[in-house]
mmCIF file of C-alpha atoms in Angstrom:
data_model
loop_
_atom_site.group_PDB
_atom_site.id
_atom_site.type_symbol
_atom_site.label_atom_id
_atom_site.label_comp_id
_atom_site.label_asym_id
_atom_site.label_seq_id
_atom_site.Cartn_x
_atom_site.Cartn_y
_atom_site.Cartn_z
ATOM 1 C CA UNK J 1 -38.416 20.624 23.815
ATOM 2 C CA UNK J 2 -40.293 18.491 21.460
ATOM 3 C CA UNK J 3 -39.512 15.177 20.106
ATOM 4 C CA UNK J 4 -39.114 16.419 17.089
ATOM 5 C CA UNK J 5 -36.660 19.179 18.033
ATOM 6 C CA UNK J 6 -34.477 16.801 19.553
ATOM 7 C CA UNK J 7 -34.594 14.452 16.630
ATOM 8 C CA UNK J 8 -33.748 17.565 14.320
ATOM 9 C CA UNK J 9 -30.668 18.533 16.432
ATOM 10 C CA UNK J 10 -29.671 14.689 17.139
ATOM 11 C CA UNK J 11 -30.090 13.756 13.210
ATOM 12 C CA UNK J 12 -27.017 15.928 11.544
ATOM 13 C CA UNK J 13 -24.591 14.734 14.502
ATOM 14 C CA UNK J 14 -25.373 11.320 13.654
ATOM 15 C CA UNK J 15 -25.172 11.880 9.861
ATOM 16 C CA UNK J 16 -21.687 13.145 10.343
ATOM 17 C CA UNK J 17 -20.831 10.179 12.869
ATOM 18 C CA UNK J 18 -22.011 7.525 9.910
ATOM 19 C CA UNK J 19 -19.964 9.621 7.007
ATOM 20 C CA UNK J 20 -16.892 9.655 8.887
ATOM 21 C CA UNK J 21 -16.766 6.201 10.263
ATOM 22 C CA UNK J 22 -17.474 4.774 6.433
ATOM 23 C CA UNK J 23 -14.707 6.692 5.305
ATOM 24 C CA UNK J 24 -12.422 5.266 7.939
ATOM 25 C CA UNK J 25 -13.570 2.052 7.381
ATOM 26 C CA UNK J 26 -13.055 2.142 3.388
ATOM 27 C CA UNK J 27 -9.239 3.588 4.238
ATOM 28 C CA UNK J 28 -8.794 0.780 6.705
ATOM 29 C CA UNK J 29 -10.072 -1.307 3.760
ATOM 30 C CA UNK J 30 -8.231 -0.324 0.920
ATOM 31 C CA UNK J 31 -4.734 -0.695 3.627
ATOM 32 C CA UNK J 32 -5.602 -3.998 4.353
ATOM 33 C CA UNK J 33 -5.584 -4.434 0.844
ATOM 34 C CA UNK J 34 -2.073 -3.016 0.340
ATOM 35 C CA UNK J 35 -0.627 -5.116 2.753
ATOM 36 C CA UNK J 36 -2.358 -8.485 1.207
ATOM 37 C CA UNK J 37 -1.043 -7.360 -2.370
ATOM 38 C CA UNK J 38 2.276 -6.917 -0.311
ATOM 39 C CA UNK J 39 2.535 -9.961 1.227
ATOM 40 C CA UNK J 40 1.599 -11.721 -2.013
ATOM 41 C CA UNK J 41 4.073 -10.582 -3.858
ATOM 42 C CA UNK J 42 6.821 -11.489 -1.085
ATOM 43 C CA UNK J 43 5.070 -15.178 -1.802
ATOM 44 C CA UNK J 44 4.964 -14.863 -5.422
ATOM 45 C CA UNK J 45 9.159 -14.358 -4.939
ATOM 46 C CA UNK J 46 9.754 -16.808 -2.880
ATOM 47 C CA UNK J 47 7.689 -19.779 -4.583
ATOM 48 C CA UNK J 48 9.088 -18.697 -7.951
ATOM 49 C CA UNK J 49 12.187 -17.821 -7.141
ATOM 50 C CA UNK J 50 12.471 -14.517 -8.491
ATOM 51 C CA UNK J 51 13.210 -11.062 -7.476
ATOM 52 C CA UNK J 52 10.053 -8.901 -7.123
ATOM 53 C CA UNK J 53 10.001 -5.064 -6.915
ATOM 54 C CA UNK J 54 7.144 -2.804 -6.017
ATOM 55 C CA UNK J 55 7.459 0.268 -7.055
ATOM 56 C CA UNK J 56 5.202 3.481 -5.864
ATOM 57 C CA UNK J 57 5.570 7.039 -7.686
ATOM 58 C CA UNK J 58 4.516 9.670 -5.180
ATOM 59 C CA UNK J 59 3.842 12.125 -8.238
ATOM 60 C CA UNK J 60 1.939 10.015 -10.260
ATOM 61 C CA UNK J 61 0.058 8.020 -7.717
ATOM 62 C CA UNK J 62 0.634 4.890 -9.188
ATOM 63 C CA UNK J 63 2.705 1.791 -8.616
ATOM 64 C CA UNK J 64 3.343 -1.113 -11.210
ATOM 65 C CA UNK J 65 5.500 -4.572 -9.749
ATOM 66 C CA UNK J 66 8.277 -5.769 -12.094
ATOM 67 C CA UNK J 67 10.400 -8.691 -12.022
ATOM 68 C CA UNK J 68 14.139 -9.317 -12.658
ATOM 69 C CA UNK J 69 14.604 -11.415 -15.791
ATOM 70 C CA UNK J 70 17.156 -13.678 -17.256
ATOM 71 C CA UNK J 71 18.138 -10.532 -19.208
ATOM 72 C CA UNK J 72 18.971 -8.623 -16.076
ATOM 73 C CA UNK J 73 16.154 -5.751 -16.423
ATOM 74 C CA UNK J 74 13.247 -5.242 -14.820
ATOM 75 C CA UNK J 75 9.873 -6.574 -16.664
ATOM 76 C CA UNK J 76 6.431 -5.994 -15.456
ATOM 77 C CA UNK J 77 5.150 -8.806 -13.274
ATOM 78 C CA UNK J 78 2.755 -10.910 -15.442
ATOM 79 C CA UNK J 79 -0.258 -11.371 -13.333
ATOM 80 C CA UNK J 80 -3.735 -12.765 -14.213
ATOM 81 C CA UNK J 81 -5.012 -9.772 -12.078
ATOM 82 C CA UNK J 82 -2.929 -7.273 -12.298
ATOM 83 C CA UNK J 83 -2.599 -4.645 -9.550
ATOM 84 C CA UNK J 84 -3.085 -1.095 -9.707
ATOM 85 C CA UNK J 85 -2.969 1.892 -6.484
ATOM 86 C CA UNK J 86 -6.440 3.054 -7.708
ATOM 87 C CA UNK J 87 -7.720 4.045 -4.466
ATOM 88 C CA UNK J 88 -10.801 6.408 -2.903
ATOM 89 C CA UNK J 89 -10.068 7.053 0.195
ATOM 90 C CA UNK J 90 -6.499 6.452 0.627
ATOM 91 C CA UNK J 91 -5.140 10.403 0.094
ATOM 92 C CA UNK J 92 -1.386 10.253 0.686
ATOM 93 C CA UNK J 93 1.221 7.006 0.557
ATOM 94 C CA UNK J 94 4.406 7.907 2.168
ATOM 95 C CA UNK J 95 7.217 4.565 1.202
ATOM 96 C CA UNK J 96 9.887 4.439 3.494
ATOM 97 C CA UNK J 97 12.328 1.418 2.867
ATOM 98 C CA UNK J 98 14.930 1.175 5.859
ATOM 99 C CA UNK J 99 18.500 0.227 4.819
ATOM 100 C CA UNK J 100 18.400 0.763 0.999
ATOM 101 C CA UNK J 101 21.881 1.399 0.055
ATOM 102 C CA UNK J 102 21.065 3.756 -2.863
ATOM 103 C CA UNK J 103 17.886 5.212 -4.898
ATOM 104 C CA UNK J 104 17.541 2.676 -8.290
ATOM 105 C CA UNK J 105 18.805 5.052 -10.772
ATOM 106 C CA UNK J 106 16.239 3.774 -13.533
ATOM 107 C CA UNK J 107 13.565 5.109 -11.344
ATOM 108 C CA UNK J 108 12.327 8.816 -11.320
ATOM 109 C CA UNK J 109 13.371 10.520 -8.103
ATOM 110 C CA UNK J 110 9.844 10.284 -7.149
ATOM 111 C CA UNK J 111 9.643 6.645 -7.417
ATOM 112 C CA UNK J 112 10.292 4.163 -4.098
ATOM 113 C CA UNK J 113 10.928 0.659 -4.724
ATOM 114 C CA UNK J 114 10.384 -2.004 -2.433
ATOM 115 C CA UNK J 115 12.215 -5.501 -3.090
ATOM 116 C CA UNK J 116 11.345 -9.448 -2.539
ATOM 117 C CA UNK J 117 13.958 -11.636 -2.831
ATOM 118 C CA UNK J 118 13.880 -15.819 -3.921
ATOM 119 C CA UNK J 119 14.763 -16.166 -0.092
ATOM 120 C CA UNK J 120 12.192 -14.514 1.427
ATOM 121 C CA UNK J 121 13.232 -11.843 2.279
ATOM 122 C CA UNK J 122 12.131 -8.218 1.342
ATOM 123 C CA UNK J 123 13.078 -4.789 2.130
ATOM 124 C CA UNK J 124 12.102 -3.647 5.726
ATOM 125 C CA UNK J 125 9.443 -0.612 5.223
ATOM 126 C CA UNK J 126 7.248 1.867 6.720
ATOM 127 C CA UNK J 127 3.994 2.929 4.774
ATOM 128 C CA UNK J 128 2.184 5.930 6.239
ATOM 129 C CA UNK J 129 -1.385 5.521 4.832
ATOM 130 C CA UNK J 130 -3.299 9.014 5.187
ATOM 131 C CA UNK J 131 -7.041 9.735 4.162
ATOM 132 C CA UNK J 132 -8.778 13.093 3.872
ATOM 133 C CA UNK J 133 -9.408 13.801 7.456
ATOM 134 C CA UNK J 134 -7.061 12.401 11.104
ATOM 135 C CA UNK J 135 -7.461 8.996 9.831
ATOM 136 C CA UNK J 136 -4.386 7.323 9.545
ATOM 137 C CA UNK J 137 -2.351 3.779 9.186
ATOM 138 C CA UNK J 138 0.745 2.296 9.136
ATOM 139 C CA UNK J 139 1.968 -0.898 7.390
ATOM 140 C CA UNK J 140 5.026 -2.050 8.911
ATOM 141 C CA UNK J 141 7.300 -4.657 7.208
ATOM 142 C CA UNK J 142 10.129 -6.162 8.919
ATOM 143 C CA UNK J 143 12.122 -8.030 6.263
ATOM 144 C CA UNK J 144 10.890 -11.653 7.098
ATOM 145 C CA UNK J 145 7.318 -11.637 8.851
ATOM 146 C CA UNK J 146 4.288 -11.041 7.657
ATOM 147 C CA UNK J 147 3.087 -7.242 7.133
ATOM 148 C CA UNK J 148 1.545 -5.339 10.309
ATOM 149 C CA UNK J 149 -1.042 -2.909 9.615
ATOM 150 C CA UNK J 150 -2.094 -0.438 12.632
ATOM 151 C CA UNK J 151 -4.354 2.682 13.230
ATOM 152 C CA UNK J 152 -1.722 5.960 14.459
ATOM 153 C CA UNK J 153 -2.585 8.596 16.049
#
């Protein structure tokens, strides 16, 4: 075979190689991004003493973070930057909060809340993080530590 031939067949192999890595990369991106936003608002509770809550509608795709007030309701967080799941390659969020006693019933039923308390404490989680194709992560909160975020299978 020529060496053009073999360029020709070796060319659209590595063209797929580069698209999929990027895209892995840019969901393994926009995760680590979750998880700082996450861990920043478990801060933002603790060194302002205030109860934070995160809140992720499946249906919409979009989250907001409130705070408790004074007047016992939840108020959105004010925030020079405020945060919004605007995401390209992240496809699918899946919430799960471990131990919450019962859904908030000012929240739609597909709404998950996730809580950070003045102590510094929040509400133990899993996040399943999917993209378009087998790529996949996991942020995994533990009540007290800082986030993890791994690749799954």
């Amino acid at each position: 075979p020529s060496l053009f031939g073999t360029l020709v067949a070796f060319h659209p192999g590595v063209a797929a190689y580069a698209v999929g890595s990027t895209g892995s990369r840019q969901l393994q991106a926009e995760t680590r991004q979750l998880a700082l936003v996450l861990n920043h608002l478990a801060e933002q509770a603790l060194m302002k003493q205030q109860t934070v809550r995160w809140v992720y509608d499946t249906e919409t795709r979009q989250c907001q973070t409130e705070v408790w007030t004074l007047k016992q309701e939840w108020q959105p967080m004010p925030a020079k930057r405020p945060y919004h799941c605007q995401f390209k390659a992240i496809r699918d969020l899946v919430v799960q909060p471990e131990g919450q006693a019962a859904p908030d019933e000012d929240l739609p039923d597909s709404a998950t809340a996730l809580y950070f308390l003045p102590s510094g404490d929040y509400t133990p989680f899993v996040i399943a993080v999917n993209g378009n194709q087998q790529d996949r992560w996991q942020l995994l909160g533990d009540g007290l530590n800082t986030l993890k975020v791994e690749s799954t299978p």
